[in-house]
Every structure is written in structure tokens, then in C-alpha cells.
Coordinates of C-alpha atoms in Angstrom, one line a residue:
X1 CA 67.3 1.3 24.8
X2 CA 70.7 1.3 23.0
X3 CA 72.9 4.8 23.5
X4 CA 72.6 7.1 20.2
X5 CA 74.8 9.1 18.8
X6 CA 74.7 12.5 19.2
X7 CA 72.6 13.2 16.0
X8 CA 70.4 9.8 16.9
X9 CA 71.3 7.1 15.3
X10 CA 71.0 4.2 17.8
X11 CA 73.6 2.3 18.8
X12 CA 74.8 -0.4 21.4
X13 CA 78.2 0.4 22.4
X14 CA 78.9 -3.5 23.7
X15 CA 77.7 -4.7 20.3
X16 CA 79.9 -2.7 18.4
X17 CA 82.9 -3.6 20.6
X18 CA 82.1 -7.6 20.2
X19 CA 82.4 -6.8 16.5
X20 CA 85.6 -4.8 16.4
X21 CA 87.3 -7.3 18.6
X22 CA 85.9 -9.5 15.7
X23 CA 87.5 -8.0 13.2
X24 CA 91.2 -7.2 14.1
X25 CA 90.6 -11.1 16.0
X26 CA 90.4 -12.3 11.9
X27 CA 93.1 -10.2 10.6
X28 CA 95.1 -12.4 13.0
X29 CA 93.7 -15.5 12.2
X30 CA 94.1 -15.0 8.7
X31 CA 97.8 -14.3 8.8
X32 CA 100.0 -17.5 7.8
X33 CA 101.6 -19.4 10.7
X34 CA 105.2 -19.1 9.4
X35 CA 104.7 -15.3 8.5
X36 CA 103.6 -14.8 11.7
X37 CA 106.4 -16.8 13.8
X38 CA 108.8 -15.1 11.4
X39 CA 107.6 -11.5 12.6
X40 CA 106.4 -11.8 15.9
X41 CA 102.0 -11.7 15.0
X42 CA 100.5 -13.3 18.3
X43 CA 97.0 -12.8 19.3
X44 CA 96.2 -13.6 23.3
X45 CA 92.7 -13.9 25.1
X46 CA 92.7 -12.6 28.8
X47 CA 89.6 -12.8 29.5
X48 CA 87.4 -10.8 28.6
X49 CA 90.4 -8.5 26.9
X50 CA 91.9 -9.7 23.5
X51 CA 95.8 -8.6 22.5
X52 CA 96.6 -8.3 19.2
X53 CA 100.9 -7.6 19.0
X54 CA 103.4 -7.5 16.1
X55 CA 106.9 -7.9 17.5
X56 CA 108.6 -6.5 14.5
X57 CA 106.4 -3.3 14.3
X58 CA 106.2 -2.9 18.0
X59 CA 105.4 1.1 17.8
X60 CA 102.5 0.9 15.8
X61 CA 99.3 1.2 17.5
X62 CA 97.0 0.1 14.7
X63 CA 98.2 -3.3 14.6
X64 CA 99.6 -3.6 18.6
X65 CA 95.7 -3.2 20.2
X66 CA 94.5 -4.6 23.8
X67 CA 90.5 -4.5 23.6
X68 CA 87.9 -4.5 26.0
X69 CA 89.4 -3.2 29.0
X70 CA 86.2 -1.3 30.1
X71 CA 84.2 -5.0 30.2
X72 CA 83.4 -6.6 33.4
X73 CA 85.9 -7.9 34.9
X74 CA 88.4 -7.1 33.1
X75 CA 90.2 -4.7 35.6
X76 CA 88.6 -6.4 39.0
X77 CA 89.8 -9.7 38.0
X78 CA 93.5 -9.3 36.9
X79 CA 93.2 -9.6 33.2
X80 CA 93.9 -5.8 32.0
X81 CA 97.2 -6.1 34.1
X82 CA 98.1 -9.7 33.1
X83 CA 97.8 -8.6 28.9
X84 CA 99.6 -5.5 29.8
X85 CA 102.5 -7.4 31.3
X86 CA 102.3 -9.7 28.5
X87 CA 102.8 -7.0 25.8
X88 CA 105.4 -5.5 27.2
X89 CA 107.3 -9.0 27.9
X90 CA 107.1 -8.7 24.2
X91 CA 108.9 -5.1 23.8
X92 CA 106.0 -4.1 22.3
X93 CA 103.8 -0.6 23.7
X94 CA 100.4 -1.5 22.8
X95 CA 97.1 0.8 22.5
X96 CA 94.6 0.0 25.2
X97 CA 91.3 1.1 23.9
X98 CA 88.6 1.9 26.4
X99 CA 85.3 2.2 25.3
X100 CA 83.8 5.1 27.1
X101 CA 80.2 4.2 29.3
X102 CA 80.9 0.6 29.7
X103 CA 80.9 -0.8 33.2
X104 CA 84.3 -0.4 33.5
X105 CA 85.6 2.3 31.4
X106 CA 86.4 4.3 34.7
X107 CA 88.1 1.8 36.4
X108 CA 89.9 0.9 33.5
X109 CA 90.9 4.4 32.8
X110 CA 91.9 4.6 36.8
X111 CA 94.1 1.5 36.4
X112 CA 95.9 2.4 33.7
X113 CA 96.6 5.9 34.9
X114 CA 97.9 4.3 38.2
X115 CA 100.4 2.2 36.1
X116 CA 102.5 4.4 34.3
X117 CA 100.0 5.1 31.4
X118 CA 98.9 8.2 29.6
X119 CA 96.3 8.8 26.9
X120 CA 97.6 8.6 23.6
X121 CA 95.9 9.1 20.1
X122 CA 92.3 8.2 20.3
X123 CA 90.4 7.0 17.5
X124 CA 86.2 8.3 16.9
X125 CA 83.9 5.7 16.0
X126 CA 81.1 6.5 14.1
X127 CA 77.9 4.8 12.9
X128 CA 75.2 5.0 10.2
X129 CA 72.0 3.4 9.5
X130 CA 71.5 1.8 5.9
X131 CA 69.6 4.3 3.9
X132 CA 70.8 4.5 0.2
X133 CA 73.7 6.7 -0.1
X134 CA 73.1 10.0 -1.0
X135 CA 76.4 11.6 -2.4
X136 CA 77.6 11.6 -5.5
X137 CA 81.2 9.4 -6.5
X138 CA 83.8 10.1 -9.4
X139 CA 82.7 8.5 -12.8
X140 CA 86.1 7.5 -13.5
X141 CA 86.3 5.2 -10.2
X142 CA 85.3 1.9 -10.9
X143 CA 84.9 -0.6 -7.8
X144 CA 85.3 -4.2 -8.0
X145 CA 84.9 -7.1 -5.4
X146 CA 87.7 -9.4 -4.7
X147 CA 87.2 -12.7 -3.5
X148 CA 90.9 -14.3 -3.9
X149 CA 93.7 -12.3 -3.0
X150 CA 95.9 -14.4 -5.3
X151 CA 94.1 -12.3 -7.9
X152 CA 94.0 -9.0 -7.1
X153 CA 96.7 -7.1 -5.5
X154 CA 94.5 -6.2 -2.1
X155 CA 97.0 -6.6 0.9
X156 CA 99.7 -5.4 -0.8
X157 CA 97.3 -2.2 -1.8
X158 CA 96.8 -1.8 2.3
X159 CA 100.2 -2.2 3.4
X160 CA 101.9 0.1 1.2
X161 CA 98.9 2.6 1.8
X162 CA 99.3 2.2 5.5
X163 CA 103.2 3.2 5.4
X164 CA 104.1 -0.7 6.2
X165 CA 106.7 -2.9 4.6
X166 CA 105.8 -5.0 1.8
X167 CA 105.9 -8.2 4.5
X168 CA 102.9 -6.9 5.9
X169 CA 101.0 -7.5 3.3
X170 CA 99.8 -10.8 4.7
X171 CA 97.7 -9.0 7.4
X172 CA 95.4 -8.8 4.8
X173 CA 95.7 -10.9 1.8
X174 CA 94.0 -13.6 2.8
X175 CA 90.9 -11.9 3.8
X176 CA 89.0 -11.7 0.7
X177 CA 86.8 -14.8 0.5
X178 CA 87.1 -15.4 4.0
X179 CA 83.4 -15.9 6.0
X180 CA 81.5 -12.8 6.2
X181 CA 84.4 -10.5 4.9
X182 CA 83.5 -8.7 2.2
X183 CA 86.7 -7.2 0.5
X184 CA 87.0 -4.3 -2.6
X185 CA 89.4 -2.4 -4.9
X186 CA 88.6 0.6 -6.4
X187 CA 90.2 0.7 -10.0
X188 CA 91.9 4.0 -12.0
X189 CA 92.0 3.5 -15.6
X190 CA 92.2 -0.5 -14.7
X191 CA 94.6 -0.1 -12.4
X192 CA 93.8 -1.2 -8.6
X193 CA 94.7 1.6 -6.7
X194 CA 92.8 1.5 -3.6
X195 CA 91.2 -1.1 -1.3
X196 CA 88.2 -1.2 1.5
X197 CA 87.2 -4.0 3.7
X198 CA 84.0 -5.5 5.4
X199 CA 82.9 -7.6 8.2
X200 CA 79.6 -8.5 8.8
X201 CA 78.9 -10.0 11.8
X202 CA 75.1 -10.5 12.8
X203 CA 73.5 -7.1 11.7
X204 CA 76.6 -4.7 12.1
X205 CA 79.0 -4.2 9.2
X206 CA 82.4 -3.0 10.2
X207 CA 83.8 -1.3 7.4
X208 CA 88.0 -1.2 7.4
X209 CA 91.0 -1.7 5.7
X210 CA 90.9 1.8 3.9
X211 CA 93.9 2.4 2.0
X212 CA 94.9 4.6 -1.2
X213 CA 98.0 4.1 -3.0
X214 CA 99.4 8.1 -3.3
X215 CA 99.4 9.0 -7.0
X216 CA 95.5 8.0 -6.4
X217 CA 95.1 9.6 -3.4
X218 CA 92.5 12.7 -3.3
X219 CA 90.4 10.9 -6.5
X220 CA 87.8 10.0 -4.4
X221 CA 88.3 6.5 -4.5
X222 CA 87.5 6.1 -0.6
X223 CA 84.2 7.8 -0.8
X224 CA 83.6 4.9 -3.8
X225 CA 84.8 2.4 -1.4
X226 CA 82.3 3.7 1.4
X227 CA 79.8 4.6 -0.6
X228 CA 80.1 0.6 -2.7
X229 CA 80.2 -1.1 1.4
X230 CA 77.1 1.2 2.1
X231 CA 75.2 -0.2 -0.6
X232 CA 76.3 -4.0 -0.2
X233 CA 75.7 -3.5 3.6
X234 CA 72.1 -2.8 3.5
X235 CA 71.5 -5.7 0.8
X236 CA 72.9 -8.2 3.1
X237 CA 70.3 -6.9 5.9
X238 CA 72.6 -4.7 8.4
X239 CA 70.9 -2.2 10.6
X240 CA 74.3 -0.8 12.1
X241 CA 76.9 0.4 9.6
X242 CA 80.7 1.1 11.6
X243 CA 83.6 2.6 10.6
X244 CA 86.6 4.5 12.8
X245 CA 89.4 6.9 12.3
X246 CA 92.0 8.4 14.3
X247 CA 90.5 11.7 16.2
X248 CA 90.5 15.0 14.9
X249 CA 93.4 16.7 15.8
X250 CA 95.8 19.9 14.3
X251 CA 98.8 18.6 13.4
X252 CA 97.0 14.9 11.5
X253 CA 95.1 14.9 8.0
X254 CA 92.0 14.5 8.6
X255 CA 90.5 13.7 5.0
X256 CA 89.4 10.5 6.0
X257 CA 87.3 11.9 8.6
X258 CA 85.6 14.4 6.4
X259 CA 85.1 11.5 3.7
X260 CA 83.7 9.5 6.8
X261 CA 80.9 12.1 7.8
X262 CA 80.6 13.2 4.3
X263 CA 78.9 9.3 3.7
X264 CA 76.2 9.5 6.2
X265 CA 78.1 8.5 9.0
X266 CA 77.4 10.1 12.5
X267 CA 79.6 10.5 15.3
X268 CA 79.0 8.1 18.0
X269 CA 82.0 7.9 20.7
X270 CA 85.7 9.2 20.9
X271 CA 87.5 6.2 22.1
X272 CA 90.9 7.0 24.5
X273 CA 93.8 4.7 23.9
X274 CA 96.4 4.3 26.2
X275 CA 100.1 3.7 26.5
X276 CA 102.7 3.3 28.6
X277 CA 104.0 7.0 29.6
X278 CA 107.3 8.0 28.5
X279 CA 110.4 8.0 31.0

């Protein structure tokens, strides 16, 4: 039987991992090859462990990401150290994600502590079956899907809601019409102000890409977005709905996390990241 969350909704934490690899894996893809030589965008497979760096924004953790370090053979076989080494060739001071109860989060999480890193900022995953939303959305929030990005102003909607510069918008421009990506903006008075993201890939739907522009923020727009990807979700047959934010902690908002539970989802796993420890 798959693990379950702690209020039971059932879950396979491998699964889940395949899919998230999946979906940062396409945000690289989708980036244009001169954009990314320009910046510094370079995706590497180790393995089983897949790096994801951006050169140019070398401190941020959301986009810099070394994934599955807790699969098998990842730490035994050389491949955790070889992407670490390869990251840091690079300048850059990725966030190694290890996915706790995987056969080899511990020796992932021994590795990295024997190697000059620390836990950083760890993100919760949570998951949801696809029973029909429940909670009401604001009237005045209207959500359309976009499926050119020539059209609709959807990367640059994510970039400038993520704090990155307008360059960056090409992380995720190109995603909406891509294979199983299912991309939104929620509109203001006509006026796209927000922007949600979905991968479906074989029964799970990873739900990302969640940015508001500020004058919209606290409208309610993300719960339209969640609540829009909920719906769509369960039409296209998904039995596991996921969707992560950064951990709860005092000194970080933590409105997308209330928005997150507030839409059905259930806490499933805190996920550590790592970095390299500060001199």
C-alpha cells in the first residue's frame, strides 16, 4: 500500500517524486537555447539525480534544484557527489531535496551533512484526491486558459510575481500549449493579473507556477487558480492532485499555505533541502 498522509489520503512518495522531477525537467526544456546560453539555464542527469542550475541567479533555490538524492543509488554510486561538484563548478549553491522514507533519504541526509552541508528552507508537499471543490471563490475573479503564450502575458505574470527579472520570463512562457501542461490566468476587471500551472503526467497533476501580481494580491485569485486546476484535474481522470510550498515558518508569509489547505489539500511530507553550509 502507498504511504498516506497524515489525514489519509493515499499517496506514493516515488510517484510523486518522478512527477516533480517531471515538471521543473520541462520548465528547462522549454526555455530557448539562446536564452538559456545567454544566462547560464543547464539541466544535467546524474543518474538517478537530475540538476536544474541558473548561472545568473545562482542564490535562488527555486530554480537551482538537485532531485532525487534519496533514490537508489544515488549516494552509493557517486552520483549525489558528482551533481554536487558539478553545481558548484558552476558558482551556483543549489537546493538538494531529499524526500523523506525513500531508500536513501538517510544516507543522503548522512552524505550531505558529512560534506559541508546544512538544512536549509524546506518546502511541504501536499496532496488531495479529486472530489469537487468545496469552497467558495470571488465573483469578480474570472479564470481563463492559455494555450499560446504569445497571447497572454503568462511568464511574464510568474516572473514578476516571483521577485525575478523580466528575462526570466522565459522559464515559463513557453509552457502553455506544451504536452500535458495545462496553463491559466486569472483576470481582474480584464486584466490578467495572476497565473497557475499544470502537469499531468499519468494520473497525478502537479499544480505550480502560482504567482500574483501585487496590486491583486489577497483577491483571491490563487484559490480561483486552485480551485479552476482542481476541477480540470478530475475531468482529465487524475486520482492524485500535488502541489508544494515553502514550510511554515515565523518570519515567511504563509498565505499560500493557508490557501493550499484551505482547497482540500492534506499535508503529506515536509521535504528538507540542503546547501552548502556557510564559512
Amino acid at each position: 500500500m502507498p504511504p498516506d498522509s497524515d489525514a489519509g489520503v493515499a499517496h506514493d512518495s516515488t510517484a510523486l517524486d518522478a512527477t516533480d522531477r517531471r515538471f521543473w525537467r520541462e520548465i528547462w526544456d522549454s526555455v530557448p537555447a539562446a536564452v538559456a546560453a545567454e544566462h547560464g539555464i543547464e539541466r544535467r542527469q546524474f543518474g538517478p539525480i537530475q540538476a536544474t542550475i541558473v548561472t545568473e541567479l545562482a542564490q535562488v533555490g527555486m530554480l537551482n534544484l538537485v532531485l532525487g538524492a534519496a533514490e537508489p543509488g544515488a549516494v552509493a554510486d557517486g552520483h549525489l557527489a558528482a551533481a554536487a561538484v558539478w553545481a558548484a563548478e558552476r558558482g551556483v549553491s543549489p537546493y538538494i531535496s531529499v524526500t523523506p522514507g525513500l531508500a536513501e533519504a538517510e544516507s543522503a541526509g548522512a552524505w550531505l551533512s558529512e560534506n559541508g552541508f546544512e538544512p536549509a528552507y524546506a518546502w511541504m508537499k501536499f496532496v488531495r484526491d479529486p472530489h469537487p471543490p468545496r469552497f467558495k471563490v470571488p465573483d469578480d475573479v474570472e479564470i481563463v486558459e492559455v494555450r499560446d503564450g504569445a497571447e497572454d502575458p503568462f511568464g511574464m505574470i510568474a516572473a514578476t510575481g516571483f521577485g525575478m527579472p523580466a528575462w526570466a520570463a522565459t522559464f515559463f512562457a513557453q509552457l502553455p500549449g506544451r504536452d500535458d501542461w495545462r496553463c491559466y490566468v486569472a483576470r481582474i476587471d480584464g486584466e490578467a493579473v495572476a497565473c497557475g500551472a499544470m502537469l499531468l503526467d499519468g494520473g497525478i497533476a502537479e499544480f505550480g507556477v502560482g504567482a500574483t501580481l501585487e496590486p491583486a494580491r489577497r483577491r483571491g485569485c490563487q484559490l480561483a487558480l486552485l480551485h479552476r486546476r482542481i476541477v480540470d484535474a478530475a475531468a482529465a481522470g487524475c486520482h492524485t492532485l500535488l502541489v508544494e510550498t515553502g514550510e511554515r515558518v515565523p518570519d515567511r508569509p504563509s498565505s499560500s499555505y493557508r490557501n493550499i489547505l484551505r482547497a482540500g489539500f492534506e499535508e503529506a511530507y515536509l521535504r528538507p533541502n540542503w546547501k552548502p553550509a556557510r564559512e
